[in-house]
Amino acid sequence: MAATRTAHDSDGVMELLAGVPTGMLIGGTWLPSGDDRLIDVLDPATGALLAQVADGCVDDGLRAVTAASDALAAWSKTAPRARGEILRRAFELMTERTEDLARLIVLENGKALPDARGEIAYAAEFFRWFSEEAVRAVGDIQTAPSGANRILVLRQPIGVAVLVTPWNFPAAMATRKIGPALAAGCTVILKPASETPLTALAIGAILMEAGVPDGVVNIVPSKRSGAVVGAMLHDPRVRKISFTGSTEVGRRLLATASQAVVNASMELGGNAPFLVFDDADLQAAVDGAMIAKMRNCGEACTAANRLYVQAGIAPAFTAALTHRMNDLTSGPGLEPGVNVGPLVNEESRDKVAELVDDAIDKGATATTGGQTPDGTGWFYPPTVLTGVPDDALILREEIFGPVAPIVVFDTEDEAIAMANDTEYGLVAYLYTQDLARGLRVSEALESGMIGLNRALVSDPAAPFGGVKQSGLGREGGHDGLLEYLESKYIALTW
Ligand code: NAP
Ligand code: MG
């Protein structure tokens, strides 16, 4: 398919884009959408058109379900070792092509190149981890308590899975679902975010090259998400939905999934608290805040959204964080030395600006940043807010941008109460050199993951996921494989 490319005629960007498929991947073939509609993919640093990809319609979604369903029997019977070796090969191909894939992410998502390289390493690792897990879908056997029989439990692939992913980690959110699904013996239809379909399509091509059989991985970009995903979930051949995105859309998908009782895994929004106690190592806490806040320009569900800092350390912490935020370099993500790219689109940038303006109207002060710059691209400056009042919206809503609101607290109990005062519960961070306090507070925080003196928790070998309205289920670790397996119990007499 010919893509329209009007941006970037330099630096090999045209060549890079020319190598990326722009059709839907269905049954091993790249196809235009059934009604020939296209999605414009834009560069957030300039607003320029990068490419146009197929915009799948309801019929395309259902055709992909047919392809996945037709491929299921053979794939689920493929030896686990063989499935694992294909995933291992996909890990190797992604790793070899890190630079091209990272540049592609920068182009369509906007993040700075170092963040994009980090994402590819993380994303590829899901294929390696699940290549190893493919041979560990271990069952159980036990003697019934009565002694009369045996209880045998097999783990079987759940079936055709629909995977829906967001734009903020266009590679990692796809591999975190495709890896365990294929390891378990499931076949999939991926619907990537409309802002960032190119990365998903490039990964689709890599999976085919790695030896994934036709129909095992299907990719249907679509702007008509509600209709296309809804139709797939109403098709009785679909047995699983795994979604990463906003809590609002997650609630809607759970409602749809309930009608056909489709198994659902949900990785939803976050509102992570970042607690710094007086006894923290100041340098470590500031380094951690920079990572937890600024990785991916703040566009992460795990981003530190609210910084609660104890009164004794607050002045030094605020000064050091302001200095570090002020030192960052904003610009188009491919430019050397840039560590803060633009936000993904105008709507996201405006939302960040509104949250900052609301906090300032209610009495907060920006010690750095705080104003939308003029010029092209969806940039917002690294910003630190102090004196943020309780009723500021920025403490309630996901910021998804480079803004760090600081709230000062006095006691441990007060900090825990403020941290837990949210419908979300994905991740929380705390810095203290008193390990007893660290573990006590970790137990009291209502979240699926904790970073204790550590600002990066994401790890393909660990169970990632939230409590409360941050989601259902876990991705990564051994838990990630179990999300795609059903237990079958055989009552057995011999
Ligand atoms: P979003 O609007 O919920 O979109 C996510 C995905 O769902 C996209 O592919 C989107 O397609 C699709 N979608 C939208 N409406 C849909 C509908 N009615 N039915 C089916 N699919 C639909 O989320 P976003 O704003 O793009 O992404 C940011 C959100 O993701 C944040 O809330 C963030 O916290 C969350 N997130 C969570 C995790 C986690 O692991 N917990 C990780 C990363 C991000 P279109 O692009 O075509 O609209
Ligand atoms: Mg969206």
PDB file of N, CA and C and ligand atoms in Angstrom, residues 39 163-169 173 176-177 191-196 221-230 233 241 243-250 252-253 256 266-271 299-302 348 398 400 424 426 449 464-466 470-471 475, ligand 1:
ATOM      1  N   ILE A  39      -6.444   6.280   8.298  1.00  0.00           N
ATOM      2  CA  ILE A  39      -6.121   7.045   9.509  1.00  0.00           C
ATOM      3  C   ILE A  39      -4.891   7.890   9.195  1.00  0.00           C
ATOM      4  N   LEU A 163      -6.956  -7.680  21.699  1.00  0.00           N
ATOM      5  CA  LEU A 163      -6.007  -6.876  22.470  1.00  0.00           C
ATOM      6  C   LEU A 163      -6.155  -5.417  22.045  1.00  0.00           C
ATOM      7  N   VAL A 164      -6.399  -4.534  22.987  1.00  0.00           N
ATOM      8  CA  VAL A 164      -6.572  -3.107  22.658  1.00  0.00           C
ATOM      9  C   VAL A 164      -5.532  -2.312  23.447  1.00  0.00           C
ATOM     10  N   THR A 165      -4.735  -1.507  22.727  1.00  0.00           N
ATOM     11  CA  THR A 165      -3.587  -0.849  23.372  1.00  0.00           C
ATOM     12  C   THR A 165      -3.609   0.670  23.177  1.00  0.00           C
ATOM     13  N   PRO A 166      -2.949   1.402  24.102  1.00  0.00           N
ATOM     14  CA  PRO A 166      -2.905   2.864  24.044  1.00  0.00           C
ATOM     15  C   PRO A 166      -1.675   3.359  23.280  1.00  0.00           C
ATOM     16  N   TRP A 167      -1.581   4.666  23.129  1.00  0.00           N
ATOM     17  CA  TRP A 167      -0.528   5.276  22.319  1.00  0.00           C
ATOM     18  C   TRP A 167       0.747   5.567  23.110  1.00  0.00           C
ATOM     19  N   ASN A 168       0.687   5.489  24.459  1.00  0.00           N
ATOM     20  CA  ASN A 168       1.834   6.027  25.207  1.00  0.00           C
ATOM     21  C   ASN A 168       3.055   5.115  25.186  1.00  0.00           C
ATOM     22  N   PHE A 169       2.833   3.795  25.095  1.00  0.00           N
ATOM     23  CA  PHE A 169       3.930   2.845  24.873  1.00  0.00           C
ATOM     24  C   PHE A 169       3.506   1.947  23.704  1.00  0.00           C
ATOM     25  N   MET A 173       3.135  -1.978  25.060  1.00  0.00           N
ATOM     26  CA  MET A 173       1.786  -2.423  25.414  1.00  0.00           C
ATOM     27  C   MET A 173       1.312  -3.528  24.472  1.00  0.00           C
ATOM     28  N   ARG A 176       3.496  -6.803  25.476  1.00  0.00           N
ATOM     29  CA  ARG A 176       3.101  -7.285  26.803  1.00  0.00           C
ATOM     30  C   ARG A 176       1.836  -8.129  26.729  1.00  0.00           C
ATOM     31  N   LYS A 177       1.058  -7.971  25.666  1.00  0.00           N
ATOM     32  CA  LYS A 177      -0.148  -8.787  25.470  1.00  0.00           C
ATOM     33  C   LYS A 177       0.101  -9.922  24.461  1.00  0.00           C
ATOM     34  N   LYS A 191      -5.824  -4.295  18.285  1.00  0.00           N
ATOM     35  CA  LYS A 191      -6.282  -2.990  17.798  1.00  0.00           C
ATOM     36  C   LYS A 191      -5.426  -1.933  18.483  1.00  0.00           C
ATOM     37  N   PRO A 192      -4.424  -1.396  17.755  1.00  0.00           N
ATOM     38  CA  PRO A 192      -3.552  -0.384  18.364  1.00  0.00           C
ATOM     39  C   PRO A 192      -4.252   0.973  18.419  1.00  0.00           C
ATOM     40  N   ALA A 193      -3.704   1.884  19.208  1.00  0.00           N
ATOM     41  CA  ALA A 193      -4.258   3.238  19.289  1.00  0.00           C
ATOM     42  C   ALA A 193      -4.130   3.926  17.933  1.00  0.00           C
ATOM     43  N   SER A 194      -5.102   4.764  17.599  1.00  0.00           N
ATOM     44  CA  SER A 194      -5.101   5.430  16.294  1.00  0.00           C
ATOM     45  C   SER A 194      -3.976   6.450  16.159  1.00  0.00           C
ATOM     46  N   GLU A 195      -3.493   7.008  17.286  1.00  0.00           N
ATOM     47  CA  GLU A 195      -2.367   7.945  17.192  1.00  0.00           C
ATOM     48  C   GLU A 195      -1.080   7.242  16.787  1.00  0.00           C
ATOM     49  N   THR A 196      -0.927   5.967  17.133  1.00  0.00           N
ATOM     50  CA  THR A 196       0.374   5.295  16.954  1.00  0.00           C
ATOM     51  C   THR A 196       0.252   3.892  16.351  1.00  0.00           C
ATOM     52  N   PRO A 221      -5.852  -1.715  12.806  1.00  0.00           N
ATOM     53  CA  PRO A 221      -5.983  -0.335  13.279  1.00  0.00           C
ATOM     54  C   PRO A 221      -7.397   0.142  12.971  1.00  0.00           C
ATOM     55  N   SER A 222      -7.961   0.950  13.866  1.00  0.00           N
ATOM     56  CA  SER A 222      -9.292   1.489  13.584  1.00  0.00           C
ATOM     57  C   SER A 222      -9.546   2.704  14.438  1.00  0.00           C
ATOM     58  N   LYS A 223     -10.118   3.714  13.796  1.00  0.00           N
ATOM     59  CA  LYS A 223     -10.580   4.886  14.546  1.00  0.00           C
ATOM     60  C   LYS A 223     -11.986   4.653  15.048  1.00  0.00           C
ATOM     61  N   ARG A 224     -12.639   3.611  14.502  1.00  0.00           N
ATOM     62  CA  ARG A 224     -14.016   3.323  14.904  1.00  0.00           C
ATOM     63  C   ARG A 224     -13.972   2.263  16.004  1.00  0.00           C
ATOM     64  N   SER A 225     -13.214   2.596  17.060  1.00  0.00           N
ATOM     65  CA  SER A 225     -12.873   1.601  18.091  1.00  0.00           C
ATOM     66  C   SER A 225     -14.096   0.976  18.736  1.00  0.00           C
ATOM     67  N   GLY A 226     -15.050   1.831  19.132  1.00  0.00           N
ATOM     68  CA  GLY A 226     -16.201   1.316  19.876  1.00  0.00           C
ATOM     69  C   GLY A 226     -16.955   0.281  19.057  1.00  0.00           C
ATOM     70  N   ALA A 227     -17.237   0.604  17.798  1.00  0.00           N
ATOM     71  CA  ALA A 227     -18.025  -0.297  16.952  1.00  0.00           C
ATOM     72  C   ALA A 227     -17.234  -1.568  16.632  1.00  0.00           C
ATOM     73  N   VAL A 228     -15.951  -1.410  16.288  1.00  0.00           N
ATOM     74  CA  VAL A 228     -15.162  -2.569  15.841  1.00  0.00           C
ATOM     75  C   VAL A 228     -14.881  -3.513  17.020  1.00  0.00           C
ATOM     76  N   VAL A 229     -14.445  -2.951  18.134  1.00  0.00           N
ATOM     77  CA  VAL A 229     -14.151  -3.811  19.291  1.00  0.00           C
ATOM     78  C   VAL A 229     -15.453  -4.414  19.830  1.00  0.00           C
ATOM     79  N   GLY A 230     -16.524  -3.603  19.841  1.00  0.00           N
ATOM     80  CA  GLY A 230     -17.822  -4.111  20.319  1.00  0.00           C
ATOM     81  C   GLY A 230     -18.286  -5.302  19.497  1.00  0.00           C
ATOM     82  N   LEU A 233     -16.303  -8.361  20.363  1.00  0.00           N
ATOM     83  CA  LEU A 233     -16.650  -8.934  21.674  1.00  0.00           C
ATOM     84  C   LEU A 233     -18.005  -9.640  21.656  1.00  0.00           C
ATOM     85  N   ILE A 241     -10.694 -10.457  26.272  1.00  0.00           N
ATOM     86  CA  ILE A 241     -10.318  -9.080  25.931  1.00  0.00           C
ATOM     87  C   ILE A 241      -9.233  -8.658  26.923  1.00  0.00           C
ATOM     88  N   PHE A 243      -7.221  -5.176  27.698  1.00  0.00           N
ATOM     89  CA  PHE A 243      -7.264  -3.747  27.355  1.00  0.00           C
ATOM     90  C   PHE A 243      -6.284  -2.973  28.223  1.00  0.00           C
ATOM     91  N   THR A 244      -5.546  -2.062  27.609  1.00  0.00           N
ATOM     92  CA  THR A 244      -4.783  -1.062  28.360  1.00  0.00           C
ATOM     93  C   THR A 244      -5.208   0.297  27.849  1.00  0.00           C
ATOM     94  N   GLY A 245      -5.614   1.147  28.769  1.00  0.00           N
ATOM     95  CA  GLY A 245      -6.059   2.481  28.378  1.00  0.00           C
ATOM     96  C   GLY A 245      -6.727   3.168  29.553  1.00  0.00           C
ATOM     97  N   SER A 246      -7.632   4.081  29.229  1.00  0.00           N
ATOM     98  CA  SER A 246      -8.242   4.883  30.285  1.00  0.00           C
ATOM     99  C   SER A 246      -9.280   4.081  31.068  1.00  0.00           C
ATOM    100  N   THR A 247      -9.501   4.480  32.309  1.00  0.00           N
ATOM    101  CA  THR A 247     -10.499   3.824  33.154  1.00  0.00           C
ATOM    102  C   THR A 247     -11.889   3.976  32.535  1.00  0.00           C
ATOM    103  N   GLU A 248     -12.137   5.138  31.945  1.00  0.00           N
ATOM    104  CA  GLU A 248     -13.454   5.387  31.339  1.00  0.00           C
ATOM    105  C   GLU A 248     -13.763   4.369  30.223  1.00  0.00           C
ATOM    106  N   VAL A 249     -12.825   4.157  29.316  1.00  0.00           N
ATOM    107  CA  VAL A 249     -13.054   3.192  28.236  1.00  0.00           C
ATOM    108  C   VAL A 249     -13.068   1.765  28.812  1.00  0.00           C
ATOM    109  N   GLY A 250     -12.234   1.514  29.801  1.00  0.00           N
ATOM    110  CA  GLY A 250     -12.209   0.191  30.440  1.00  0.00           C
ATOM    111  C   GLY A 250     -13.562  -0.186  31.016  1.00  0.00           C
ATOM    112  N   ARG A 252     -16.436   0.840  29.972  1.00  0.00           N
ATOM    113  CA  ARG A 252     -17.344   0.557  28.858  1.00  0.00           C
ATOM    114  C   ARG A 252     -17.080  -0.848  28.290  1.00  0.00           C
ATOM    115  N   LEU A 253     -15.791  -1.188  28.162  1.00  0.00           N
ATOM    116  CA  LEU A 253     -15.464  -2.515  27.608  1.00  0.00           C
ATOM    117  C   LEU A 253     -15.881  -3.630  28.562  1.00  0.00           C
ATOM    118  N   THR A 256     -19.482  -4.233  27.952  1.00  0.00           N
ATOM    119  CA  THR A 256     -19.703  -5.010  26.719  1.00  0.00           C
ATOM    120  C   THR A 256     -19.300  -6.467  26.932  1.00  0.00           C
ATOM    121  N   MET A 266      -7.763  -5.852  32.498  1.00  0.00           N
ATOM    122  CA  MET A 266      -7.869  -4.402  32.324  1.00  0.00           C
ATOM    123  C   MET A 266      -6.689  -3.708  33.010  1.00  0.00           C
ATOM    124  N   GLU A 267      -5.872  -3.009  32.207  1.00  0.00           N
ATOM    125  CA  GLU A 267      -4.814  -2.156  32.770  1.00  0.00           C
ATOM    126  C   GLU A 267      -5.257  -0.728  32.540  1.00  0.00           C
ATOM    127  N   LEU A 268      -5.723  -0.054  33.582  1.00  0.00           N
ATOM    128  CA  LEU A 268      -6.393   1.230  33.396  1.00  0.00           C
ATOM    129  C   LEU A 268      -5.553   2.385  33.944  1.00  0.00           C
ATOM    130  N   GLY A 269      -6.202   3.464  34.267  1.00  0.00           N
ATOM    131  CA  GLY A 269      -5.468   4.679  34.639  1.00  0.00           C
ATOM    132  C   GLY A 269      -4.793   4.576  35.995  1.00  0.00           C
ATOM    133  N   GLY A 270      -3.953   5.555  36.267  1.00  0.00           N
ATOM    134  CA  GLY A 270      -3.265   5.631  37.556  1.00  0.00           C
ATOM    135  C   GLY A 270      -3.287   7.052  38.081  1.00  0.00           C
ATOM    136  N   ASN A 271      -2.932   7.193  39.363  1.00  0.00           N
ATOM    137  CA  ASN A 271      -2.798   8.524  39.978  1.00  0.00           C
ATOM    138  C   ASN A 271      -1.754   8.360  41.074  1.00  0.00           C
ATOM    139  N   GLU A 299       3.913  10.838  30.313  1.00  0.00           N
ATOM    140  CA  GLU A 299       2.791  10.140  29.675  1.00  0.00           C
ATOM    141  C   GLU A 299       2.868   8.640  29.981  1.00  0.00           C
ATOM    142  N   ALA A 300       2.749   8.317  31.263  1.00  0.00           N
ATOM    143  CA  ALA A 300       2.775   6.917  31.679  1.00  0.00           C
ATOM    144  C   ALA A 300       1.725   6.736  32.763  1.00  0.00           C
ATOM    145  N   CYS A 301       1.051   5.570  32.733  1.00  0.00           N
ATOM    146  CA  CYS A 301       0.066   5.292  33.774  1.00  0.00           C
ATOM    147  C   CYS A 301       0.765   5.175  35.123  1.00  0.00           C
ATOM    148  N   THR A 302       2.081   4.888  35.091  1.00  0.00           N
ATOM    149  CA  THR A 302       2.856   4.758  36.327  1.00  0.00           C
ATOM    150  C   THR A 302       3.492   6.086  36.749  1.00  0.00           C
ATOM    151  N   SER A 348      -4.236  16.497  24.513  1.00  0.00           N
ATOM    152  CA  SER A 348      -3.459  16.145  25.712  1.00  0.00           C
ATOM    153  C   SER A 348      -2.723  17.363  26.256  1.00  0.00           C
ATOM    154  N   GLU A 398      -5.447  12.122  36.226  1.00  0.00           N
ATOM    155  CA  GLU A 398      -4.156  11.783  35.618  1.00  0.00           C
ATOM    156  C   GLU A 398      -3.653  12.984  34.832  1.00  0.00           C
ATOM    157  N   PHE A 400      -0.712  13.113  32.904  1.00  0.00           N
ATOM    158  CA  PHE A 400      -0.171  12.653  31.622  1.00  0.00           C
ATOM    159  C   PHE A 400       0.660  13.739  30.948  1.00  0.00           C
ATOM    160  N   TYR A 424      -8.037   5.394  42.115  1.00  0.00           N
ATOM    161  CA  TYR A 424      -7.011   4.605  41.426  1.00  0.00           C
ATOM    162  C   TYR A 424      -6.131   3.838  42.421  1.00  0.00           C
ATOM    163  N   LEU A 426      -2.783   1.972  41.060  1.00  0.00           N
ATOM    164  CA  LEU A 426      -1.861   1.235  40.192  1.00  0.00           C
ATOM    165  C   LEU A 426      -0.494   1.083  40.855  1.00  0.00           C
ATOM    166  N   MET A 449       1.223  -2.057  42.918  1.00  0.00           N
ATOM    167  CA  MET A 449       2.695  -2.079  42.852  1.00  0.00           C
ATOM    168  C   MET A 449       3.246  -0.946  43.714  1.00  0.00           C
ATOM    169  N   PHE A 464       2.606  -6.901  36.759  1.00  0.00           N
ATOM    170  CA  PHE A 464       2.245  -5.480  36.636  1.00  0.00           C
ATOM    171  C   PHE A 464       0.730  -5.369  36.643  1.00  0.00           C
ATOM    172  N   GLY A 465       0.194  -4.479  37.494  1.00  0.00           N
ATOM    173  CA  GLY A 465      -1.253  -4.269  37.462  1.00  0.00           C
ATOM    174  C   GLY A 465      -1.722  -3.502  38.672  1.00  0.00           C
ATOM    175  N   GLY A 466      -3.004  -3.142  38.646  1.00  0.00           N
ATOM    176  CA  GLY A 466      -3.530  -2.267  39.677  1.00  0.00           C
ATOM    177  C   GLY A 466      -4.652  -2.870  40.483  1.00  0.00           C
ATOM    178  N   SER A 470      -7.948   0.945  38.968  1.00  0.00           N
ATOM    179  CA  SER A 470      -6.812   0.885  38.035  1.00  0.00           C
ATOM    180  C   SER A 470      -6.774  -0.420  37.263  1.00  0.00           C
ATOM    181  N   GLY A 471      -7.663  -1.344  37.582  1.00  0.00           N
ATOM    182  CA  GLY A 471      -7.727  -2.493  36.688  1.00  0.00           C
ATOM    183  C   GLY A 471      -7.970  -3.837  37.337  1.00  0.00           C
ATOM    184  N   GLU A 475      -0.089  -8.264  34.170  1.00  0.00           N
ATOM    185  CA  GLU A 475       0.677  -8.571  32.956  1.00  0.00           C
ATOM    186  C   GLU A 475       2.141  -8.709  33.338  1.00  0.00           C
TER     187      GLU A 475
HETATM  188  P1  NAP B   1      -8.009   5.391  25.680  1.00  0.00           P
HETATM  189  O1  NAP B   1      -8.653   6.563  25.067  1.00  0.00           O
HETATM  190  O2  NAP B   1      -8.737   4.602  26.684  1.00  0.00           O
HETATM  191  O3  NAP B   1      -7.569   4.483  24.439  1.00  0.00           O
HETATM  192  C1  NAP B   1      -6.908   3.264  24.589  1.00  0.00           C
HETATM  193  C2  NAP B   1      -7.269   2.346  23.442  1.00  0.00           C
HETATM  194  O4  NAP B   1      -8.668   2.063  23.471  1.00  0.00           O
HETATM  195  C3  NAP B   1      -6.995   2.925  22.057  1.00  0.00           C
HETATM  196  O5  NAP B   1      -6.609   1.885  21.201  1.00  0.00           O
HETATM  197  C4  NAP B   1      -8.347   3.472  21.663  1.00  0.00           C
HETATM  198  O6  NAP B   1      -8.513   3.581  20.272  1.00  0.00           O
HETATM  199  C5  NAP B   1      -9.248   2.405  22.226  1.00  0.00           C
HETATM  200  N1  NAP B   1     -10.618   2.839  22.459  1.00  0.00           N
HETATM  201  C6  NAP B   1     -11.090   4.086  22.683  1.00  0.00           C
HETATM  202  N2  NAP B   1     -12.414   4.059  22.868  1.00  0.00           N
HETATM  203  C7  NAP B   1     -12.790   2.769  22.751  1.00  0.00           C
HETATM  204  C8  NAP B   1     -14.057   2.110  22.824  1.00  0.00           C
HETATM  205  N3  NAP B   1     -15.194   2.746  23.075  1.00  0.00           N
HETATM  206  N4  NAP B   1     -14.068   0.770  22.650  1.00  0.00           N
HETATM  207  C9  NAP B   1     -12.934   0.095  22.402  1.00  0.00           C
HETATM  208  N5  NAP B   1     -11.730   0.666  22.309  1.00  0.00           N
HETATM  209  C10 NAP B   1     -11.657   1.992  22.489  1.00  0.00           C
HETATM  210  O7  NAP B   1      -6.658   5.750  26.366  1.00  0.00           O
HETATM  211  P2  NAP B   1      -5.594   6.796  25.869  1.00  0.00           P
HETATM  212  O8  NAP B   1      -6.029   8.140  26.300  1.00  0.00           O
HETATM  213  O9  NAP B   1      -5.306   6.601  24.436  1.00  0.00           O
HETATM  214  O10 NAP B   1      -4.324   6.283  26.705  1.00  0.00           O
HETATM  215  C11 NAP B   1      -3.984   6.763  27.968  1.00  0.00           C
HETATM  216  C12 NAP B   1      -4.613   5.951  29.094  1.00  0.00           C
HETATM  217  O11 NAP B   1      -4.057   4.645  29.142  1.00  0.00           O
HETATM  218  C13 NAP B   1      -4.314   6.551  30.449  1.00  0.00           C
HETATM  219  O12 NAP B   1      -5.461   6.552  31.263  1.00  0.00           O
HETATM  220  C14 NAP B   1      -3.274   5.615  31.033  1.00  0.00           C
HETATM  221  O13 NAP B   1      -3.195   5.601  32.430  1.00  0.00           O
HETATM  222  C15 NAP B   1      -3.689   4.311  30.472  1.00  0.00           C
HETATM  223  N6  NAP B   1      -2.572   3.371  30.515  1.00  0.00           N
HETATM  224  C16 NAP B   1      -2.627   2.364  31.431  1.00  0.00           C
HETATM  225  C17 NAP B   1      -1.592   1.468  31.513  1.00  0.00           C
HETATM  226  C18 NAP B   1      -1.642   0.359  32.526  1.00  0.00           C
HETATM  227  O14 NAP B   1      -0.930  -0.597  32.347  1.00  0.00           O
HETATM  228  N7  NAP B   1      -2.452   0.429  33.561  1.00  0.00           N
HETATM  229  C19 NAP B   1      -0.501   1.571  30.659  1.00  0.00           C
HETATM  230  C20 NAP B   1      -0.472   2.608  29.733  1.00  0.00           C
HETATM  231  C21 NAP B   1      -1.542   3.507  29.679  1.00  0.00           C
HETATM  232  P3  NAP B   1      -8.383   5.003  19.553  1.00  0.00           P
HETATM  233  O15 NAP B   1      -6.958   5.403  19.661  1.00  0.00           O
HETATM  234  O16 NAP B   1      -8.793   4.723  18.157  1.00  0.00           O
HETATM  235  O17 NAP B   1      -9.283   5.960  20.274  1.00  0.00           O
END
